[in-house]
XYZ file of C-alpha atoms in Angstrom:
115
model
C 9.153 -3.661 -3.192
C 9.194 -1.306 0.362
C 8.066 2.173 0.987
C 8.331 4.404 3.707
C 6.301 7.441 5.115
C 7.618 10.645 6.156
C 6.408 11.060 9.935
C 8.650 9.508 12.644
C 8.481 6.321 13.794
C 8.395 5.872 10.249
C 5.717 3.555 8.459
C 7.443 0.747 6.660
C 5.745 -0.990 3.957
C 6.287 -4.023 2.013
C 4.588 -6.782 -0.202
C 5.331 -10.424 0.720
C 5.024 -13.342 -2.049
C 2.143 -15.545 -0.847
C 1.988 -13.668 2.400
C -0.046 -10.244 1.499
C 1.054 -6.650 2.176
C 1.890 -5.429 5.553
C 2.906 -1.852 6.759
C 4.693 -1.421 10.493
C 6.347 0.931 12.807
C 10.139 1.357 11.937
C 10.432 1.891 15.958
C 8.317 1.761 19.075
C 8.125 4.430 21.903
C 6.757 1.948 24.622
C 9.649 -0.766 24.162
C 12.767 1.236 23.692
C 12.750 1.236 20.031
C 11.894 -2.571 19.718
C 9.288 -3.536 17.424
C 7.171 -6.900 17.259
C 4.060 -8.452 15.407
C 1.965 -5.966 17.319
C 3.583 -3.046 15.492
C 2.436 -4.445 12.309
C -0.877 -4.310 10.150
C -2.355 -6.187 7.050
C -2.781 -3.952 4.261
C -4.242 -6.157 1.464
C -4.168 -9.877 0.455
C -2.935 -11.886 -2.432
C 0.754 -12.168 -3.195
C 1.772 -8.514 -2.222
C 3.666 -6.377 -4.604
C 3.864 -2.511 -4.227
C 2.809 -0.941 -1.049
C 2.989 2.728 -0.803
C 1.908 5.330 2.070
C 0.367 8.400 0.358
C 3.025 11.104 0.416
C 0.598 13.866 1.835
C -1.046 11.422 4.127
C 0.553 8.181 5.860
C -2.913 6.834 6.717
C -3.862 6.262 3.225
C -1.802 3.466 1.949
C -2.160 2.035 -1.451
C -1.225 -1.581 -2.548
C -1.235 -3.893 -5.399
C -0.857 -7.810 -6.022
C 1.056 -9.674 -8.291
C -2.147 -9.946 -10.456
C -2.638 -6.220 -10.908
C -5.514 -5.899 -8.244
C -5.052 -2.587 -6.521
C -6.563 -1.376 -3.219
C -6.455 1.573 -0.829
C -6.535 1.473 2.631
C -7.929 4.113 5.208
C -6.080 3.396 8.204
C -7.763 5.968 10.239
C -11.291 4.210 9.491
C -10.190 0.668 8.496
C -12.122 0.997 5.219
C -10.521 -0.693 2.652
C -11.675 -0.691 -1.273
C -10.567 -1.777 -4.650
C -9.331 0.823 -6.894
C -8.955 -0.778 -10.274
C -10.153 1.353 -13.155
C -13.651 -0.121 -14.686
C -12.528 -2.552 -17.625
C -14.831 -2.071 -20.581
C -16.409 -4.980 -22.271
C -14.167 -4.447 -25.628
C -11.191 -4.941 -23.099
C -12.723 -7.936 -21.372
C -10.473 -10.846 -22.798
C -7.057 -8.585 -22.624
C -4.459 -9.661 -19.926
C -3.074 -6.274 -18.407
C -0.028 -5.912 -16.631
C 0.491 -8.606 -13.865
C 2.922 -6.244 -11.863
C 1.610 -2.743 -12.261
C 4.135 0.166 -11.017
C 3.330 2.745 -8.623
C 4.679 6.132 -9.282
C 4.962 8.321 -5.685
C 5.023 11.921 -6.093
C 5.005 14.463 -3.093
C 2.040 16.803 -3.451
C -0.941 17.888 -1.880
C -3.593 15.800 -3.785
C -3.319 12.986 -1.839
C -3.450 10.863 -4.912
C -0.882 8.549 -6.291
C 1.113 10.384 -9.252
C -0.564 13.345 -7.838
C -3.170 13.081 -10.904
């Protein structure tokens, strides 16, 4: 799955099987629009699935892996953390969805789905 941000140059993000989740610029000002490896950055590890820049702030990037682990990256600070909900003891043996989808809604909350 791939996603883009709103400001130009667009931030293009995608998850790669066995190769993490990455984002990069759609164009580069200094090299006549050409992009290279230096324009891409690591978002999260594992088998990358969904990678979504927040509609209200492209510097906040949400990502999931194929086993359902979710993270958020604050690009300005470099701070990355897991955002999976706390699993209560009574749910501890259940297998949750391996490929959780992201719903993207353009609003001012800065949270996926606007909630």
